[in-house]
CSV table of N, CA, C and O in Angstrom, one decimal:
chain,number,residue,atom,x,y,z
A,18,ILE,N,144.9,121.8,109.9
A,18,ILE,CA,143.6,121.2,109.9
A,18,ILE,C,143.0,121.3,108.6
A,18,ILE,O,142.3,120.4,108.2
A,19,ASP,N,143.2,122.4,107.8
A,19,ASP,CA,142.6,122.5,106.5
A,19,ASP,C,143.0,121.3,105.6
A,19,ASP,O,142.2,120.8,104.8
A,20,ILE,N,144.3,120.9,105.7
A,20,ILE,CA,144.8,119.8,104.8
A,20,ILE,C,144.1,118.5,105.3
A,20,ILE,O,143.7,117.7,104.4
A,21,THR,N,143.9,118.3,106.6
A,21,THR,CA,143.2,117.1,107.0
A,21,THR,C,141.7,117.1,106.5
A,21,THR,O,141.3,116.0,106.0
A,22,PHE,N,141.1,118.2,106.5
A,22,PHE,CA,139.7,118.3,106.0
A,22,PHE,C,139.7,118.1,104.5
A,22,PHE,O,138.8,117.4,104.0
A,23,LEU,N,140.7,118.6,103.8
A,23,LEU,CA,140.7,118.4,102.3
A,23,LEU,C,140.9,116.9,102.0
A,23,LEU,O,140.2,116.3,101.1
A,24,ILE,N,141.8,116.2,102.7
A,24,ILE,CA,142.0,114.8,102.5
A,24,ILE,C,140.8,114.0,102.8
A,24,ILE,O,140.4,113.1,102.1
A,25,ASP,N,140.1,114.4,103.9
A,25,ASP,CA,138.8,113.7,104.3
A,25,ASP,C,137.8,113.9,103.2
A,25,ASP,O,137.1,113.0,102.9
A,26,MET,N,137.7,115.1,102.7
A,26,MET,CA,136.8,115.4,101.6
A,26,MET,C,137.0,114.5,100.4
A,26,MET,O,136.1,114.0,99.8
A,27,ILE,N,138.3,114.4,100.0
A,27,ILE,CA,138.6,113.6,98.8
A,27,ILE,C,138.3,112.1,99.1
A,27,ILE,O,137.7,111.4,98.2
A,28,LEU,N,138.6,111.6,100.3
A,28,LEU,CA,138.3,110.2,100.6
A,28,LEU,C,136.8,109.9,100.6
A,28,LEU,O,136.4,108.8,100.2
A,29,HIS,N,136.0,110.9,100.9
A,29,HIS,CA,134.5,110.6,101.0
A,29,HIS,C,134.0,110.4,99.6
A,29,HIS,O,132.9,109.8,99.5
A,30,PHE,N,134.7,110.7,98.5
A,30,PHE,CA,134.2,110.4,97.2
A,30,PHE,C,134.4,108.9,96.9
A,30,PHE,O,133.9,108.4,95.9
A,31,PHE,N,135.1,108.2,97.8
A,31,PHE,CA,135.4,106.8,97.5
A,31,PHE,C,135.0,105.8,98.6
A,31,PHE,O,135.0,104.6,98.5
A,32,LEU,N,134.5,106.4,99.8
A,32,LEU,CA,134.1,105.5,100.9
A,32,LEU,C,132.7,105.0,100.7
A,32,LEU,O,131.8,105.8,100.5
A,33,MET,N,132.5,103.7,100.9
A,33,MET,CA,131.2,103.1,100.9
A,33,MET,C,130.4,103.6,102.1
A,33,MET,O,130.9,104.0,103.1
A,34,TYR,N,129.1,103.6,101.9
A,34,TYR,CA,128.2,104.0,103.0
A,34,TYR,C,127.1,103.0,103.1
A,34,TYR,O,126.7,102.3,102.2
A,35,PRO,N,126.5,102.9,104.3
A,35,PRO,CA,125.5,101.9,104.6
A,35,PRO,C,124.1,102.3,103.9
A,35,PRO,O,123.7,103.4,103.9
A,36,VAL,N,123.5,101.3,103.3
A,36,VAL,CA,122.2,101.5,102.7
A,36,VAL,C,121.2,100.4,103.2
A,36,VAL,O,121.6,99.3,103.3
A,37,ARG,N,120.0,100.9,103.6
A,37,ARG,CA,119.0,99.9,104.1
A,37,ARG,C,118.4,99.2,102.9
A,37,ARG,O,117.9,99.8,101.9
A,38,ARG,N,118.5,97.9,103.0
A,38,ARG,CA,117.9,97.0,101.9
A,38,ARG,C,116.6,96.4,102.5
A,38,ARG,O,116.5,96.1,103.7
A,39,SER,N,115.6,96.3,101.7
A,39,SER,CA,114.3,95.7,102.1
A,39,SER,C,114.5,94.3,102.5
A,39,SER,O,114.9,93.4,101.8
A,40,GLY,N,114.2,94.0,103.8
A,40,GLY,CA,114.2,92.7,104.3
A,40,GLY,C,115.6,92.2,104.7
A,40,GLY,O,115.8,91.2,105.4
A,41,ASP,N,116.7,92.7,104.1
A,41,ASP,CA,118.0,92.2,104.3
A,41,ASP,C,118.8,93.0,105.4
A,41,ASP,O,119.9,92.7,105.7
A,42,GLY,N,118.2,94.1,105.9
A,42,GLY,CA,118.9,94.9,106.8
A,42,GLY,C,119.8,96.0,106.1
A,42,GLY,O,119.3,96.6,105.2
A,43,TYR,N,121.0,96.1,106.4
A,43,TYR,CA,121.9,97.1,105.7
A,43,TYR,C,123.0,96.4,104.9
A,43,TYR,O,123.4,95.3,105.2
A,44,SER,N,123.4,97.1,103.9
A,44,SER,CA,124.6,96.6,103.1
A,44,SER,C,125.3,97.9,102.7
A,44,SER,O,124.8,99.0,102.9
A,45,LEU,N,126.5,97.7,102.2
A,45,LEU,CA,127.4,98.8,101.8
A,45,LEU,C,127.2,99.1,100.3
A,45,LEU,O,127.2,98.2,99.5
A,46,GLU,N,127.0,100.4,100.0
A,46,GLU,CA,126.9,100.8,98.6
A,46,GLU,C,128.3,100.8,98.1
A,46,GLU,O,129.2,101.5,98.6
A,47,ARG,N,128.5,100.0,97.0
A,47,ARG,CA,129.8,99.9,96.4
A,47,ARG,C,130.0,100.7,95.1
A,47,ARG,O,131.1,100.9,94.6
A,48,ARG,N,128.9,101.0,94.4
A,48,ARG,CA,128.9,101.7,93.1
A,48,ARG,C,129.4,103.1,93.2
A,48,ARG,O,128.8,103.9,94.0
A,49,GLN,N,130.5,103.4,92.5
A,49,GLN,CA,131.2,104.7,92.6
A,49,GLN,C,130.2,105.9,92.3
A,49,GLN,O,130.2,106.9,93.0
A,50,GLY,N,129.4,105.8,91.3
A,50,GLY,CA,128.5,106.8,91.0
A,50,GLY,C,127.5,107.1,92.1
A,50,GLY,O,127.2,108.3,92.3
A,51,TYR,N,127.0,106.1,92.7
A,51,TYR,CA,126.1,106.3,93.8
A,51,TYR,C,126.8,106.9,95.1
A,51,TYR,O,126.2,107.7,95.8
A,52,ILE,N,128.1,106.5,95.3
A,52,ILE,CA,128.8,107.1,96.4
A,52,ILE,C,129.0,108.6,96.2
A,52,ILE,O,128.8,109.4,97.1
A,53,VAL,N,129.4,108.9,95.0
A,53,VAL,CA,129.6,110.4,94.7
A,53,VAL,C,128.4,111.1,94.8
A,53,VAL,O,128.3,112.2,95.5
A,54,LYS,N,127.3,110.6,94.3
A,54,LYS,CA,126.0,111.3,94.3
A,54,LYS,C,125.5,111.5,95.8
A,54,LYS,O,125.1,112.6,96.2
A,55,HIS,N,125.7,110.4,96.6
A,55,HIS,CA,125.3,110.5,98.0
A,55,HIS,C,126.1,111.6,98.7
A,55,HIS,O,125.6,112.4,99.5
A,56,TYR,N,127.4,111.6,98.5
A,56,TYR,CA,128.3,112.5,99.2
A,56,TYR,C,127.9,114.0,98.8
A,56,TYR,O,127.8,114.9,99.6
A,57,LEU,N,127.7,114.2,97.5
A,57,LEU,CA,127.3,115.5,97.0
A,57,LEU,C,126.0,116.0,97.6
A,57,LEU,O,125.8,117.2,97.8
A,58,GLN,N,125.1,115.1,97.9
A,58,GLN,CA,123.8,115.4,98.4
A,58,GLN,C,123.8,115.5,99.9
A,58,GLN,O,122.8,116.0,100.5
A,59,THR,N,124.8,115.1,100.6
A,59,THR,CA,124.8,115.1,102.0
A,59,THR,C,125.8,116.1,102.6
A,59,THR,O,125.5,117.2,102.9
A,60,TRP,N,127.1,115.6,102.8
A,60,TRP,CA,128.1,116.4,103.5
A,60,TRP,C,129.0,117.3,102.6
A,60,TRP,O,129.8,118.1,103.2
A,61,PHE,N,128.9,117.2,101.3
A,61,PHE,CA,129.8,117.9,100.5
A,61,PHE,C,129.9,119.4,100.7
A,61,PHE,O,131.0,120.0,100.9
A,62,PHE,N,128.8,120.1,100.8
A,62,PHE,CA,128.8,121.5,100.9
A,62,PHE,C,129.2,122.0,102.3
A,62,PHE,O,129.9,123.0,102.5
A,63,VAL,N,128.9,121.1,103.3
A,63,VAL,CA,129.4,121.4,104.7
A,63,VAL,C,131.0,121.3,104.7
A,63,VAL,O,131.7,122.1,105.2
A,64,ASP,N,131.5,120.3,104.0
A,64,ASP,CA,132.9,120.1,103.9
A,64,ASP,C,133.6,121.2,103.1
A,64,ASP,O,134.7,121.6,103.6
A,65,VAL,N,133.0,121.7,102.1
A,65,VAL,CA,133.6,122.8,101.3
A,65,VAL,C,133.6,124.0,102.2
A,65,VAL,O,134.6,124.7,102.3
A,66,ALA,N,132.5,124.3,102.9
A,66,ALA,CA,132.5,125.5,103.8
A,66,ALA,C,133.6,125.3,104.9
A,66,ALA,O,134.1,126.3,105.4
A,67,SER,N,133.9,124.1,105.3
A,67,SER,CA,134.8,123.9,106.4
A,67,SER,C,136.2,124.1,106.0
A,67,SER,O,137.1,124.3,106.9
A,68,ILE,N,136.6,124.1,104.7
A,68,ILE,CA,137.9,124.3,104.3
A,68,ILE,C,138.2,125.7,103.8
A,68,ILE,O,139.4,126.0,103.4
A,69,VAL,N,137.2,126.5,103.7
A,69,VAL,CA,137.4,127.9,103.3
A,69,VAL,C,138.3,128.6,104.4
A,69,VAL,O,138.0,128.6,105.5
A,70,PRO,N,139.5,129.1,104.0
A,70,PRO,CA,140.4,129.7,104.9
A,70,PRO,C,139.9,131.1,105.4
A,70,PRO,O,140.5,132.2,105.0
A,71,ILE,N,138.9,131.2,106.2
A,71,ILE,CA,138.3,132.5,106.6
A,71,ILE,C,139.4,133.4,107.3
A,71,ILE,O,139.5,134.6,107.1
A,72,ASP,N,140.2,132.8,108.2
A,72,ASP,CA,141.2,133.6,108.9
A,72,ASP,C,142.2,134.2,108.0
A,72,ASP,O,142.5,135.4,108.1
A,73,THR,N,142.6,133.4,107.0
A,73,THR,CA,143.6,133.9,106.1
A,73,THR,C,143.0,135.1,105.2
A,73,THR,O,143.7,136.1,105.0
A,74,ILE,N,141.8,134.9,104.8
A,74,ILE,CA,141.1,135.9,104.0
A,74,ILE,C,141.0,137.2,104.8
A,74,ILE,O,141.2,138.3,104.3
A,75,SER,N,140.6,137.1,106.1
A,75,SER,CA,140.5,138.3,106.9
A,75,SER,C,141.8,139.0,107.1
A,75,SER,O,141.9,140.2,107.2
A,76,ILE,N,142.9,138.2,107.2
A,76,ILE,CA,144.2,138.8,107.4
A,76,ILE,C,144.7,139.5,106.1
A,76,ILE,O,145.2,140.7,106.1
A,77,VAL,N,144.5,138.9,105.0
A,77,VAL,CA,144.9,139.4,103.7
A,77,VAL,C,144.1,140.7,103.4
A,77,VAL,O,144.7,141.7,102.9
A,78,THR,N,142.8,140.7,103.6
A,78,THR,CA,142.0,141.9,103.3
A,78,THR,C,142.1,142.9,104.4
A,78,THR,O,141.8,144.1,104.1
A,79,ARG,N,142.5,142.6,105.5
A,79,ARG,CA,142.7,143.5,106.7
A,79,ARG,C,141.4,144.3,106.9
A,79,ARG,O,141.5,145.5,107.2
A,80,SER,N,140.3,143.6,106.8
A,80,SER,CA,139.1,144.3,107.0
A,80,SER,C,138.5,144.0,108.4
A,80,SER,O,138.3,142.8,108.7
A,81,GLU,N,138.2,145.0,109.1
A,81,GLU,CA,137.5,144.8,110.4
A,81,GLU,C,136.1,144.3,110.3
A,81,GLU,O,135.6,143.6,111.0
A,82,ASP,N,135.5,144.8,109.2
A,82,ASP,CA,134.1,144.4,108.9
A,82,ASP,C,134.0,143.0,108.7
A,82,ASP,O,133.0,142.3,109.1
A,83,PHE,N,135.0,142.4,108.0
A,83,PHE,CA,134.9,141.0,107.6
A,83,PHE,C,135.0,140.1,108.9
A,83,PHE,O,134.3,139.1,109.0
A,84,LYS,N,135.8,140.6,109.9
A,84,LYS,CA,135.9,139.8,111.1
A,84,LYS,C,134.6,139.8,111.9
A,84,LYS,O,134.4,138.9,112.7
A,85,LYS,N,133.8,140.9,111.7
A,85,LYS,CA,132.6,141.0,112.5
A,85,LYS,C,131.4,140.2,111.9
A,85,LYS,O,130.4,140.1,112.5
A,86,LEU,N,131.6,139.7,110.7
A,86,LEU,CA,130.5,139.0,110.1
A,86,LEU,C,130.0,137.8,110.9
A,86,LEU,O,130.9,137.0,111.4
A,87,LYS,N,128.8,137.6,110.9
A,87,LYS,CA,128.3,136.4,111.6
A,87,LYS,C,128.6,135.1,110.8
A,87,LYS,O,128.7,134.1,111.3
A,88,ALA,N,128.8,135.3,109.5
A,88,ALA,CA,129.1,134.2,108.6
A,88,ALA,C,130.4,133.5,109.1
A,88,ALA,O,130.6,132.3,109.0
A,89,VAL,N,131.3,134.3,109.5
A,89,VAL,CA,132.6,133.8,110.0
A,89,VAL,C,132.4,132.9,111.2
A,89,VAL,O,133.0,131.8,111.2
A,90,LYS,N,131.5,133.3,112.1
A,90,LYS,CA,131.2,132.4,113.2
A,90,LYS,C,130.5,131.1,112.8
A,90,LYS,O,130.8,130.1,113.4
A,91,VAL,N,129.7,131.2,111.8
A,91,VAL,CA,129.0,130.1,111.3
A,91,VAL,C,129.9,129.1,110.7
A,91,VAL,O,129.9,127.9,111.0
A,92,VAL,N,130.9,129.6,109.9
A,92,VAL,CA,131.8,128.7,109.3
A,92,VAL,C,132.7,128.1,110.3
A,92,VAL,O,133.1,126.9,110.2
A,93,ARG,N,133.1,128.8,111.3
A,93,ARG,CA,133.9,128.2,112.4
A,93,ARG,C,133.1,127.1,113.1
A,93,ARG,O,133.7,126.1,113.5
A,94,LEU,N,131.8,127.3,113.3
A,94,LEU,CA,131.0,126.2,113.9
A,94,LEU,C,130.9,125.0,113.0
A,94,LEU,O,131.0,123.9,113.4
A,95,VAL,N,130.8,125.3,111.7
A,95,VAL,CA,130.8,124.2,110.7
A,95,VAL,C,132.1,123.4,110.8
A,95,VAL,O,132.1,122.2,110.7
A,96,ARG,N,133.2,124.1,110.9
A,96,ARG,CA,134.5,123.4,111.1
A,96,ARG,C,134.5,122.5,112.3
A,96,ARG,O,135.1,121.4,112.3
A,97,LEU,N,134.0,123.0,113.4
A,97,LEU,CA,133.9,122.2,114.6
A,97,LEU,C,133.1,120.9,114.4
A,97,LEU,O,133.4,119.9,114.9
A,98,LEU,N,131.9,121.1,113.7
A,98,LEU,CA,131.1,119.9,113.4
A,98,LEU,C,131.9,118.9,112.6
A,98,LEU,O,131.8,117.7,112.8
A,99,LYS,N,132.6,119.5,111.6
A,99,LYS,CA,133.4,118.6,110.7
A,99,LYS,C,134.5,117.9,111.5
A,99,LYS,O,134.7,116.7,111.3
A,100,LEU,N,135.1,118.6,112.3
A,100,LEU,CA,136.2,118.0,113.1
A,100,LEU,C,135.6,116.9,114.0
A,100,LEU,O,136.3,115.9,114.2
A,101,ALA,N,134.5,117.1,114.6
A,101,ALA,CA,133.8,116.1,115.4
A,101,ALA,C,133.5,114.9,114.6
A,101,ALA,O,133.7,113.7,115.0
A,102,ARG,N,133.1,115.1,113.3
A,102,ARG,CA,132.7,113.9,112.5
A,102,ARG,C,134.0,113.2,112.1
A,102,ARG,O,134.0,111.9,112.1
A,103,VAL,N,135.1,113.9,111.8
A,103,VAL,CA,136.3,113.2,111.4
A,103,VAL,C,136.9,112.5,112.6
A,103,VAL,O,137.3,111.3,112.4
A,104,ARG,N,136.8,113.1,113.8
A,104,ARG,CA,137.3,112.4,115.0
A,104,ARG,C,136.5,111.1,115.2
A,104,ARG,O,137.0,110.1,115.6
A,105,ARG,N,135.2,111.2,115.0
A,105,ARG,CA,134.3,110.0,115.3
A,105,ARG,C,134.7,108.9,114.3
A,105,ARG,O,134.7,107.7,114.6
A,106,LEU,N,135.0,109.2,113.0
A,106,LEU,CA,135.4,108.2,112.0
A,106,LEU,C,136.7,107.5,112.4
A,106,LEU,O,136.9,106.4,112.0
A,107,TRP,N,137.6,108.2,113.0
A,107,TRP,CA,138.9,107.7,113.3
A,107,TRP,C,138.9,106.8,114.5
A,107,TRP,O,139.9,106.1,114.8
A,108,ARG,N,137.8,106.8,115.3
A,108,ARG,CA,137.7,105.9,116.5
A,108,ARG,C,137.5,104.5,116.1
A,108,ARG,O,136.9,104.0,115.3
């Protein structure tokens, strides 16, 4: 799943997004700089948090305290949200 999220993250630097134009409805933003800026301001940090290998870190450190952290649960929730977004895009 981490590789899927990483590929999705890379693709979002290149995917056009809808922009509301005055009087014309919506159009797709095609300018690369604007696409990157939009992604960095919206989903980028959620995507980064979703690819952090929390389970691997907890196994390597062998820390029981690390497993008890609420942050781990939050990151797992973020992964679920990300997975739902990826699934929606593929439909």
